[in-house]
Structure formats: C-alpha cells, structure tokens
C-alpha cells in the first residue's frame, strides 16, 4: 500500500510507503464507545487541542479496552501538536522524558498523557544547521531506540505502535475509531500480534516482550507464533534496558491483578532469567518449594488487587528474593563458618546489591523488604514481652503474611508457627497469656519470677 500523506508538523508533502497498515474507519454506530465511559479530563484535553486547531485522538490501551467492554485505568492522547505547544495550552502541564518527550496534563490525581505523533528515523539532511532525525532520534548498534523525538503523521505513528490492538484511534469530533492494523480482527481472534517484523521491533525496544506477555495475560489472548518465537531468541536484550525503567515494568507485570498468569507466561518464554537472575535457577522444577512459593504469593496478590485491597511492591520483591537469600546464607555458613545471624545479614546485602544491578528498587521499598526478612528471624522468638512487642511492630502484618505463605508451602514447624501467630492475634488478652505459658512449658523453660528490688543500705554513721 502506498499513501501520499502530509507531515502535520513540517508541512512538507512526502511519499510514505507502508504495507503494514490497512486503515478502516469504524463509525459511531459500529462500535460501543460512549463518552460516558471516557474520563472527563481526557475529554477536556481533546476538546482544547481541537479548539486550538490541532488533531487529537485517544489511542492505545484505552481505546482497545473500550472496544472490548473493559474499563481503562488511564487515558492516553496523541496529537500533531508538539510537546511545547501542548504545554502552552495547559497551565497544569509538565513535560517529561528524554528518550520519549511527553506532556503530562495533571488533574489532581489523574494524569492525561499527551504524545506527539511519532515519525520514522531518517538520515541526516545535508543542511547541518537543521536538527536531523539522528539528533532527535537515536539507535544503538543492536537497533535499540535510545531517543525517539522524531515527529510525523498519524499514519507513521500508527505504524510505530507495538501491537495491532493498540493502533486504534478514537476521534471525539465525529466519534469514529480509525483501526490502522486490523486491531478489531485481532480482538475477535484473541490473538496478540506485533506490527512489523518481530525481531526488529523487539530490538527497537526489548520491553515489548514484557508488554506482550502482560497483554496476553490481561486480555486472555494468545501471542501469535511469529511474535512468540522471537521472544525466546531475544529475551537477553532485556539486559540493555536501564534498571530504573525495568522497576516500573515489573510492577505492571505482577501487580496488575493477573500476576500468576503473567508469571507462568514469563516462565514459558524464559523471561525470568534476565529480570531475576538469582531466582531463575531455583525455578527449574515446577514442583519445587521456590516455584510454589512465588505462585502462592502471586495468587494472594491477585486476590487482594481484585478485591480492592492495597498491595506493596516491597512484598512481591521480598518474596522473589527470599530463597536466593536463604541459599546464599547457607553457603556463607558452610564456607565461611559464620553464625546464622551474621550470614543472613550479609546474604541480604549481597542479594539486594546484585538484584539492583538488574532492577533498580527504590530505597523506600528495600527498607520494607529488609524489615520483612529480618522479622522472619524474630517471629519464632515469642517469650516474655516479645510476642506483644511484635504485634505492635509497623511491619508485623506484612511479615506475618509472608510467614503464612512460607508455612503453607513448607509445612512442618513453619506452619505450626504461622498457625500460632494466627490464633494469638485473634484471642483475648487472658487467652494470650495462657498461650505464652503453654509455650514456655512446651519448651521446658521455667517461668521467670519478677525480681525484687533490693533496698540500698544507708552507710552507718561513724
């Protein structure tokens, strides 16, 4: 297919060749999208851009979800206005990003992300005084896009989208949806397919492999064979992604309400190794305690998210790294002759340091992770006032939930300990005292008698 299009930003007509796009206009009568299902703030952004003479569309996941009858969590807008022009229109706008220059229009807690139509990277013009695509857009030797501020037309933008289901554009002026890559057919077939050559697209941005498994789990779709085969071959490219960006992507993977499905797909496509290299060797056996522990954690996390309860990434990361810490701790005890407490603390530092090289976990989460881990050593110590003090600890509930999963998977004394703490939280104060007495008797430890304070003798007068 060859199209004659006009670059909306430069104003220069150019030949645009594409056999990847087959645009179809879906009228209001043919789709189920209603403005009632769209964020009021997103509509404000669309209307203001249109009033200023710019083209503006809802695009990507929000349109896909609306077409599938789902409720989008956020709304993204695409336009032919540049980021600076968007900022001029909205006082509540901030520009972010270097790799992708974006405008965030802030309405309290809701952020409407506004992007400019992306264009194709081109060779530098002869006139060196002009900014070239090589300056605005940059790729490394492996084809990964390092900078992508090349602006273009809506057709180019559609071709630059990752999956066919994400190349649908909703226009509020006439309520139509332009489907550039047969996204509706992909929805009907429940098939997730990349736009363009999978190897090239994964090299441009390896995170697309993570997005593939996340969308497949969320939308209950099958990844097309060509898109799936390339994941096995290029998963190692994820090591080129900055650790800070991977932190955000991993949160989307596992704290989305479909964490277990996503995890199983990641195992299928060998994507655990590039993200959690210390954990991956422990998951070879699907029946191992390590695998079952991660799955149970994700089942619990999914249940909490899907019932409207809060979760923290710290708990998920604490679970992912628990058995690598245990294994490294045992190795230090065997090889260096360290006691368990010292070996455990060194293992925590070593495992965290290695993981942060791959995924940059913020300190506010690593602090909580450390507390959850260290409380696993304190939970068995319940004599005297320790049990009561433990209940008052800020991280007790998270540590208890962590222990509960360990007990469910490993059984034995861990399960007994978890059951004891379950009962101790629920019973009356008198019952708690009896539980502690019974525990002391079972351990064979005599009850301590309270010390009597000895009166100090006054020195006799000489």
PDB file of C-alpha atoms in Angstrom, residues 179-408:
ATOM      1  CA  UNK A 179      -8.345   0.986  13.016  1.00  0.00           C
ATOM      2  CA  UNK A 180      -4.998   1.055  11.198  1.00  0.00           C
ATOM      3  CA  UNK A 181      -3.786  -2.539  11.633  1.00  0.00           C
ATOM      4  CA  UNK A 182      -6.882  -4.759  11.888  1.00  0.00           C
ATOM      5  CA  UNK A 183      -6.981  -4.434  15.662  1.00  0.00           C
ATOM      6  CA  UNK A 184     -10.667  -5.343  15.812  1.00  0.00           C
ATOM      7  CA  UNK A 185      -9.992  -8.557  13.950  1.00  0.00           C
ATOM      8  CA  UNK A 186      -7.177  -9.352  16.409  1.00  0.00           C
ATOM      9  CA  UNK A 187      -9.601  -8.801  19.303  1.00  0.00           C
ATOM     10  CA  UNK A 188     -12.144 -11.123  17.723  1.00  0.00           C
ATOM     11  CA  UNK A 189      -9.464 -13.757  17.069  1.00  0.00           C
ATOM     12  CA  UNK A 190      -7.988 -13.253  20.572  1.00  0.00           C
ATOM     13  CA  UNK A 191      -4.549 -13.030  19.012  1.00  0.00           C
ATOM     14  CA  UNK A 192      -1.812 -10.587  20.012  1.00  0.00           C
ATOM     15  CA  UNK A 193       0.413  -9.659  17.094  1.00  0.00           C
ATOM     16  CA  UNK A 194       3.207  -7.161  16.605  1.00  0.00           C
ATOM     17  CA  UNK A 195       3.079  -4.598  13.832  1.00  0.00           C
ATOM     18  CA  UNK A 196       6.056  -5.269  11.562  1.00  0.00           C
ATOM     19  CA  UNK A 197       8.950  -7.692  11.868  1.00  0.00           C
ATOM     20  CA  UNK A 198       9.077  -9.090  15.450  1.00  0.00           C
ATOM     21  CA  UNK A 199      12.865  -9.272  15.610  1.00  0.00           C
ATOM     22  CA  UNK A 200      13.217  -5.637  14.532  1.00  0.00           C
ATOM     23  CA  UNK A 201      10.501  -4.442  16.887  1.00  0.00           C
ATOM     24  CA  UNK A 202      11.963  -6.308  19.893  1.00  0.00           C
ATOM     25  CA  UNK A 203      15.404  -4.937  19.110  1.00  0.00           C
ATOM     26  CA  UNK A 204      13.995  -1.407  18.935  1.00  0.00           C
ATOM     27  CA  UNK A 205      12.531  -1.800  22.421  1.00  0.00           C
ATOM     28  CA  UNK A 206      13.054  -5.109  24.281  1.00  0.00           C
ATOM     29  CA  UNK A 207      10.388  -4.110  26.831  1.00  0.00           C
ATOM     30  CA  UNK A 208       7.869  -5.026  24.131  1.00  0.00           C
ATOM     31  CA  UNK A 209       8.497  -8.665  25.089  1.00  0.00           C
ATOM     32  CA  UNK A 210       7.292  -7.922  28.618  1.00  0.00           C
ATOM     33  CA  UNK A 211       4.321  -6.000  27.250  1.00  0.00           C
ATOM     34  CA  UNK A 212       3.457  -8.999  25.056  1.00  0.00           C
ATOM     35  CA  UNK A 213       3.144 -11.400  27.988  1.00  0.00           C
ATOM     36  CA  UNK A 214       1.364  -8.782  30.118  1.00  0.00           C
ATOM     37  CA  UNK A 215      -1.259  -8.075  27.457  1.00  0.00           C
ATOM     38  CA  UNK A 216      -1.663 -11.772  26.695  1.00  0.00           C
ATOM     39  CA  UNK A 217      -2.415 -12.436  30.369  1.00  0.00           C
ATOM     40  CA  UNK A 218      -4.644  -9.383  30.846  1.00  0.00           C
ATOM     41  CA  UNK A 219      -6.645  -9.724  27.631  1.00  0.00           C
ATOM     42  CA  UNK A 220      -6.703 -13.545  27.612  1.00  0.00           C
ATOM     43  CA  UNK A 221      -5.111 -13.590  24.181  1.00  0.00           C
ATOM     44  CA  UNK A 222      -2.617 -15.887  22.502  1.00  0.00           C
ATOM     45  CA  UNK A 223       0.648 -14.396  21.265  1.00  0.00           C
ATOM     46  CA  UNK A 224       0.960 -15.092  17.532  1.00  0.00           C
ATOM     47  CA  UNK A 225       3.596 -17.723  16.653  1.00  0.00           C
ATOM     48  CA  UNK A 226       5.928 -15.292  14.865  1.00  0.00           C
ATOM     49  CA  UNK A 227       5.759 -12.773  17.731  1.00  0.00           C
ATOM     50  CA  UNK A 228       6.202 -15.545  20.319  1.00  0.00           C
ATOM     51  CA  UNK A 229       9.172 -17.305  18.684  1.00  0.00           C
ATOM     52  CA  UNK A 230      11.208 -14.104  18.633  1.00  0.00           C
ATOM     53  CA  UNK A 231      10.783 -13.710  22.420  1.00  0.00           C
ATOM     54  CA  UNK A 232      12.694 -16.946  23.040  1.00  0.00           C
ATOM     55  CA  UNK A 233      15.507 -15.720  20.810  1.00  0.00           C
ATOM     56  CA  UNK A 234      15.845 -12.149  22.115  1.00  0.00           C
ATOM     57  CA  UNK A 235      14.973 -12.242  25.813  1.00  0.00           C
ATOM     58  CA  UNK A 236      18.614 -11.490  26.634  1.00  0.00           C
ATOM     59  CA  UNK A 237      18.159  -7.994  25.136  1.00  0.00           C
ATOM     60  CA  UNK A 238      16.331  -7.004  28.320  1.00  0.00           C
ATOM     61  CA  UNK A 239      19.758  -6.674  29.933  1.00  0.00           C
ATOM     62  CA  UNK A 240      20.173  -3.495  27.831  1.00  0.00           C
ATOM     63  CA  UNK A 241      17.196  -1.793  29.481  1.00  0.00           C
ATOM     64  CA  UNK A 242      18.017   0.713  32.265  1.00  0.00           C
ATOM     65  CA  UNK A 243      17.292  -0.815  35.712  1.00  0.00           C
ATOM     66  CA  UNK A 244      15.097   2.158  36.699  1.00  0.00           C
ATOM     67  CA  UNK A 245      12.764   1.574  33.742  1.00  0.00           C
ATOM     68  CA  UNK A 246      12.543  -2.150  34.498  1.00  0.00           C
ATOM     69  CA  UNK A 247      11.286  -1.427  38.010  1.00  0.00           C
ATOM     70  CA  UNK A 248       8.163   0.225  36.594  1.00  0.00           C
ATOM     71  CA  UNK A 249       7.658  -2.513  34.017  1.00  0.00           C
ATOM     72  CA  UNK A 250       7.904  -5.319  36.590  1.00  0.00           C
ATOM     73  CA  UNK A 251       5.284  -3.610  38.769  1.00  0.00           C
ATOM     74  CA  UNK A 252       2.936  -3.606  35.761  1.00  0.00           C
ATOM     75  CA  UNK A 253       3.655  -7.307  35.242  1.00  0.00           C
ATOM     76  CA  UNK A 254       2.970  -8.631  38.716  1.00  0.00           C
ATOM     77  CA  UNK A 255       0.758  -6.045  40.414  1.00  0.00           C
ATOM     78  CA  UNK A 256      -1.968  -5.899  37.807  1.00  0.00           C
ATOM     79  CA  UNK A 257      -4.473  -8.490  39.035  1.00  0.00           C
ATOM     80  CA  UNK A 258      -3.178 -11.133  36.591  1.00  0.00           C
ATOM     81  CA  UNK A 259       0.212 -11.701  38.208  1.00  0.00           C
ATOM     82  CA  UNK A 260       0.022 -15.502  38.274  1.00  0.00           C
ATOM     83  CA  UNK A 261      -0.916 -15.792  34.578  1.00  0.00           C
ATOM     84  CA  UNK A 262       1.839 -13.343  33.707  1.00  0.00           C
ATOM     85  CA  UNK A 263       4.413 -15.273  35.753  1.00  0.00           C
ATOM     86  CA  UNK A 264       3.509 -18.542  34.041  1.00  0.00           C
ATOM     87  CA  UNK A 265       3.865 -16.917  30.618  1.00  0.00           C
ATOM     88  CA  UNK A 266       7.215 -15.451  31.621  1.00  0.00           C
ATOM     89  CA  UNK A 267       8.411 -18.910  32.592  1.00  0.00           C
ATOM     90  CA  UNK A 268       7.153 -20.244  29.265  1.00  0.00           C
ATOM     91  CA  UNK A 269       9.100 -17.580  27.359  1.00  0.00           C
ATOM     92  CA  UNK A 270      12.257 -17.681  29.536  1.00  0.00           C
ATOM     93  CA  UNK A 271      11.876 -14.082  30.746  1.00  0.00           C
ATOM     94  CA  UNK A 272      12.551 -14.675  34.453  1.00  0.00           C
ATOM     95  CA  UNK A 273      16.317 -15.058  33.939  1.00  0.00           C
ATOM     96  CA  UNK A 274      17.009 -11.551  32.558  1.00  0.00           C
ATOM     97  CA  UNK A 275      14.943  -9.943  35.344  1.00  0.00           C
ATOM     98  CA  UNK A 276      15.719 -12.141  38.360  1.00  0.00           C
ATOM     99  CA  UNK A 277      18.972 -13.987  37.558  1.00  0.00           C
ATOM    100  CA  UNK A 278      19.414 -15.200  41.159  1.00  0.00           C
ATOM    101  CA  UNK A 279      15.903 -16.644  41.312  1.00  0.00           C
ATOM    102  CA  UNK A 280      15.690 -18.269  37.882  1.00  0.00           C
ATOM    103  CA  UNK A 281      17.925 -21.300  38.670  1.00  0.00           C
ATOM    104  CA  UNK A 282      15.677 -22.155  41.629  1.00  0.00           C
ATOM    105  CA  UNK A 283      12.557 -22.342  39.438  1.00  0.00           C
ATOM    106  CA  UNK A 284      13.672 -25.126  37.102  1.00  0.00           C
ATOM    107  CA  UNK A 285      11.449 -27.658  38.869  1.00  0.00           C
ATOM    108  CA  UNK A 286       7.785 -26.561  38.616  1.00  0.00           C
ATOM    109  CA  UNK A 287       7.003 -28.525  41.792  1.00  0.00           C
ATOM    110  CA  UNK A 288       9.821 -27.018  43.851  1.00  0.00           C
ATOM    111  CA  UNK A 289       9.037 -25.069  47.009  1.00  0.00           C
ATOM    112  CA  UNK A 290      10.555 -21.965  45.384  1.00  0.00           C
ATOM    113  CA  UNK A 291       8.162 -22.117  42.413  1.00  0.00           C
ATOM    114  CA  UNK A 292       5.157 -22.890  44.602  1.00  0.00           C
ATOM    115  CA  UNK A 293       6.060 -20.058  46.983  1.00  0.00           C
ATOM    116  CA  UNK A 294       6.167 -17.469  44.176  1.00  0.00           C
ATOM    117  CA  UNK A 295       2.898 -18.746  42.728  1.00  0.00           C
ATOM    118  CA  UNK A 296       1.125 -18.633  46.089  1.00  0.00           C
ATOM    119  CA  UNK A 297       2.384 -15.110  46.680  1.00  0.00           C
ATOM    120  CA  UNK A 298       1.010 -14.044  43.289  1.00  0.00           C
ATOM    121  CA  UNK A 299      -2.335 -15.789  43.935  1.00  0.00           C
ATOM    122  CA  UNK A 300      -2.670 -13.835  47.190  1.00  0.00           C
ATOM    123  CA  UNK A 301      -1.596 -10.596  45.487  1.00  0.00           C
ATOM    124  CA  UNK A 302      -4.093 -11.074  42.649  1.00  0.00           C
ATOM    125  CA  UNK A 303      -6.885 -11.722  45.162  1.00  0.00           C
ATOM    126  CA  UNK A 304      -6.066  -8.551  47.088  1.00  0.00           C
ATOM    127  CA  UNK A 305      -5.935  -6.392  43.952  1.00  0.00           C
ATOM    128  CA  UNK A 306      -9.128  -7.842  42.507  1.00  0.00           C
ATOM    129  CA  UNK A 307     -10.997  -7.228  45.777  1.00  0.00           C
ATOM    130  CA  UNK A 308      -9.844  -3.620  46.042  1.00  0.00           C
ATOM    131  CA  UNK A 309      -7.217  -4.122  48.762  1.00  0.00           C
ATOM    132  CA  UNK A 310      -3.844  -2.407  48.785  1.00  0.00           C
ATOM    133  CA  UNK A 311      -0.585  -4.134  47.920  1.00  0.00           C
ATOM    134  CA  UNK A 312       3.043  -3.006  48.012  1.00  0.00           C
ATOM    135  CA  UNK A 313       5.784  -3.880  45.518  1.00  0.00           C
ATOM    136  CA  UNK A 314       8.055  -4.481  48.538  1.00  0.00           C
ATOM    137  CA  UNK A 315       6.162  -7.665  49.435  1.00  0.00           C
ATOM    138  CA  UNK A 316       6.420  -9.036  45.904  1.00  0.00           C
ATOM    139  CA  UNK A 317      10.141  -8.298  45.662  1.00  0.00           C
ATOM    140  CA  UNK A 318      10.721  -9.727  49.163  1.00  0.00           C
ATOM    141  CA  UNK A 319       9.144 -12.998  48.011  1.00  0.00           C
ATOM    142  CA  UNK A 320      11.115 -13.098  44.748  1.00  0.00           C
ATOM    143  CA  UNK A 321      14.434 -12.813  46.613  1.00  0.00           C
ATOM    144  CA  UNK A 322      13.703 -14.841  49.773  1.00  0.00           C
ATOM    145  CA  UNK A 323      15.055 -18.199  48.635  1.00  0.00           C
ATOM    146  CA  UNK A 324      18.129 -16.707  46.931  1.00  0.00           C
ATOM    147  CA  UNK A 325      18.878 -15.111  50.325  1.00  0.00           C
ATOM    148  CA  UNK A 326      18.354 -18.407  52.163  1.00  0.00           C
ATOM    149  CA  UNK A 327      20.605 -20.244  49.699  1.00  0.00           C
ATOM    150  CA  UNK A 328      23.368 -17.619  49.911  1.00  0.00           C
ATOM    151  CA  UNK A 329      23.085 -17.536  53.713  1.00  0.00           C
ATOM    152  CA  UNK A 330      23.613 -21.291  53.939  1.00  0.00           C
ATOM    153  CA  UNK A 331      26.606 -21.042  51.608  1.00  0.00           C
ATOM    154  CA  UNK A 332      28.213 -18.383  53.811  1.00  0.00           C
ATOM    155  CA  UNK A 333      27.653 -20.508  56.911  1.00  0.00           C
ATOM    156  CA  UNK A 334      29.189 -23.577  55.268  1.00  0.00           C
ATOM    157  CA  UNK A 335      32.152 -21.874  53.599  1.00  0.00           C
ATOM    158  CA  UNK A 336      32.993 -19.031  55.990  1.00  0.00           C
ATOM    159  CA  UNK A 337      31.872 -20.592  59.257  1.00  0.00           C
ATOM    160  CA  UNK A 338      29.618 -17.626  60.096  1.00  0.00           C
ATOM    161  CA  UNK A 339      26.754 -17.900  62.544  1.00  0.00           C
ATOM    162  CA  UNK A 340      23.243 -17.740  61.083  1.00  0.00           C
ATOM    163  CA  UNK A 341      22.500 -14.132  62.049  1.00  0.00           C
ATOM    164  CA  UNK A 342      25.696 -12.701  60.556  1.00  0.00           C
ATOM    165  CA  UNK A 343      25.444 -14.874  57.450  1.00  0.00           C
ATOM    166  CA  UNK A 344      21.818 -13.834  56.939  1.00  0.00           C
ATOM    167  CA  UNK A 345      22.602 -10.114  57.098  1.00  0.00           C
ATOM    168  CA  UNK A 346      25.486 -10.457  54.655  1.00  0.00           C
ATOM    169  CA  UNK A 347      23.290 -12.525  52.327  1.00  0.00           C
ATOM    170  CA  UNK A 348      20.582  -9.835  52.381  1.00  0.00           C
ATOM    171  CA  UNK A 349      23.100  -7.172  51.367  1.00  0.00           C
ATOM    172  CA  UNK A 350      24.710  -9.316  48.661  1.00  0.00           C
ATOM    173  CA  UNK A 351      21.462 -10.485  47.054  1.00  0.00           C
ATOM    174  CA  UNK A 352      19.944  -6.995  47.100  1.00  0.00           C
ATOM    175  CA  UNK A 353      23.092  -5.486  45.574  1.00  0.00           C
ATOM    176  CA  UNK A 354      23.064  -7.976  42.705  1.00  0.00           C
ATOM    177  CA  UNK A 355      19.345  -7.538  42.069  1.00  0.00           C
ATOM    178  CA  UNK A 356      19.571  -3.755  41.968  1.00  0.00           C
ATOM    179  CA  UNK A 357      22.053  -4.060  39.101  1.00  0.00           C
ATOM    180  CA  UNK A 358      19.170  -5.527  37.116  1.00  0.00           C
ATOM    181  CA  UNK A 359      16.106  -3.776  38.568  1.00  0.00           C
ATOM    182  CA  UNK A 360      16.559  -0.514  40.455  1.00  0.00           C
ATOM    183  CA  UNK A 361      14.324  -0.995  43.507  1.00  0.00           C
ATOM    184  CA  UNK A 362      13.833   2.337  45.343  1.00  0.00           C
ATOM    185  CA  UNK A 363      15.094   2.584  48.903  1.00  0.00           C
ATOM    186  CA  UNK A 364      11.594   3.090  50.309  1.00  0.00           C
ATOM    187  CA  UNK A 365      10.824  -0.455  49.177  1.00  0.00           C
ATOM    188  CA  UNK A 366      14.155  -2.108  50.031  1.00  0.00           C
ATOM    189  CA  UNK A 367      13.787  -0.787  53.590  1.00  0.00           C
ATOM    190  CA  UNK A 368      10.433  -2.554  53.917  1.00  0.00           C
ATOM    191  CA  UNK A 369      11.850  -5.693  52.300  1.00  0.00           C
ATOM    192  CA  UNK A 370      14.669  -5.824  54.842  1.00  0.00           C
ATOM    193  CA  UNK A 371      12.192  -5.492  57.701  1.00  0.00           C
ATOM    194  CA  UNK A 372      10.015  -8.315  56.351  1.00  0.00           C
ATOM    195  CA  UNK A 373      13.057 -10.582  56.029  1.00  0.00           C
ATOM    196  CA  UNK A 374      14.550  -9.775  59.444  1.00  0.00           C
ATOM    197  CA  UNK A 375      11.206 -10.277  61.152  1.00  0.00           C
ATOM    198  CA  UNK A 376      11.221 -13.857  59.851  1.00  0.00           C
ATOM    199  CA  UNK A 377      14.084 -14.413  62.304  1.00  0.00           C
ATOM    200  CA  UNK A 378      12.232 -12.715  65.159  1.00  0.00           C
ATOM    201  CA  UNK A 379       8.800 -14.311  64.741  1.00  0.00           C
ATOM    202  CA  UNK A 380       9.885 -17.651  66.310  1.00  0.00           C
ATOM    203  CA  UNK A 381      11.046 -15.782  69.461  1.00  0.00           C
ATOM    204  CA  UNK A 382       7.873 -15.291  71.458  1.00  0.00           C
ATOM    205  CA  UNK A 383       8.800 -15.465  75.174  1.00  0.00           C
ATOM    206  CA  UNK A 384       8.213 -12.673  77.657  1.00  0.00           C
ATOM    207  CA  UNK A 385       7.118  -9.401  76.122  1.00  0.00           C
ATOM    208  CA  UNK A 386       8.452 -10.241  72.673  1.00  0.00           C
ATOM    209  CA  UNK A 387       5.138 -11.516  71.306  1.00  0.00           C
ATOM    210  CA  UNK A 388       3.313  -8.342  72.400  1.00  0.00           C
ATOM    211  CA  UNK A 389       6.071  -6.121  71.046  1.00  0.00           C
ATOM    212  CA  UNK A 390       5.928  -7.970  67.740  1.00  0.00           C
ATOM    213  CA  UNK A 391       2.210  -7.238  67.365  1.00  0.00           C
ATOM    214  CA  UNK A 392       2.951  -3.522  67.682  1.00  0.00           C
ATOM    215  CA  UNK A 393       5.676  -3.558  65.007  1.00  0.00           C
ATOM    216  CA  UNK A 394       4.802  -1.466  61.938  1.00  0.00           C
ATOM    217  CA  UNK A 395       5.696  -4.331  59.572  1.00  0.00           C
ATOM    218  CA  UNK A 396       4.182  -7.154  61.622  1.00  0.00           C
ATOM    219  CA  UNK A 397       1.235  -7.722  59.300  1.00  0.00           C
ATOM    220  CA  UNK A 398       3.402  -7.934  56.185  1.00  0.00           C
ATOM    221  CA  UNK A 399       5.897 -10.225  57.963  1.00  0.00           C
ATOM    222  CA  UNK A 400       3.054 -12.409  59.263  1.00  0.00           C
ATOM    223  CA  UNK A 401       1.513 -12.723  55.779  1.00  0.00           C
ATOM    224  CA  UNK A 402       4.962 -13.650  54.472  1.00  0.00           C
ATOM    225  CA  UNK A 403       5.342 -16.308  57.187  1.00  0.00           C
ATOM    226  CA  UNK A 404       1.870 -17.640  56.414  1.00  0.00           C
ATOM    227  CA  UNK A 405       2.814 -18.317  52.782  1.00  0.00           C
ATOM    228  CA  UNK A 406       6.072 -19.959  53.869  1.00  0.00           C
ATOM    229  CA  UNK A 407       4.118 -22.180  56.257  1.00  0.00           C
ATOM    230  CA  UNK A 408       1.598 -23.152  53.578  1.00  0.00           C
TER     231      UNK A 408
END
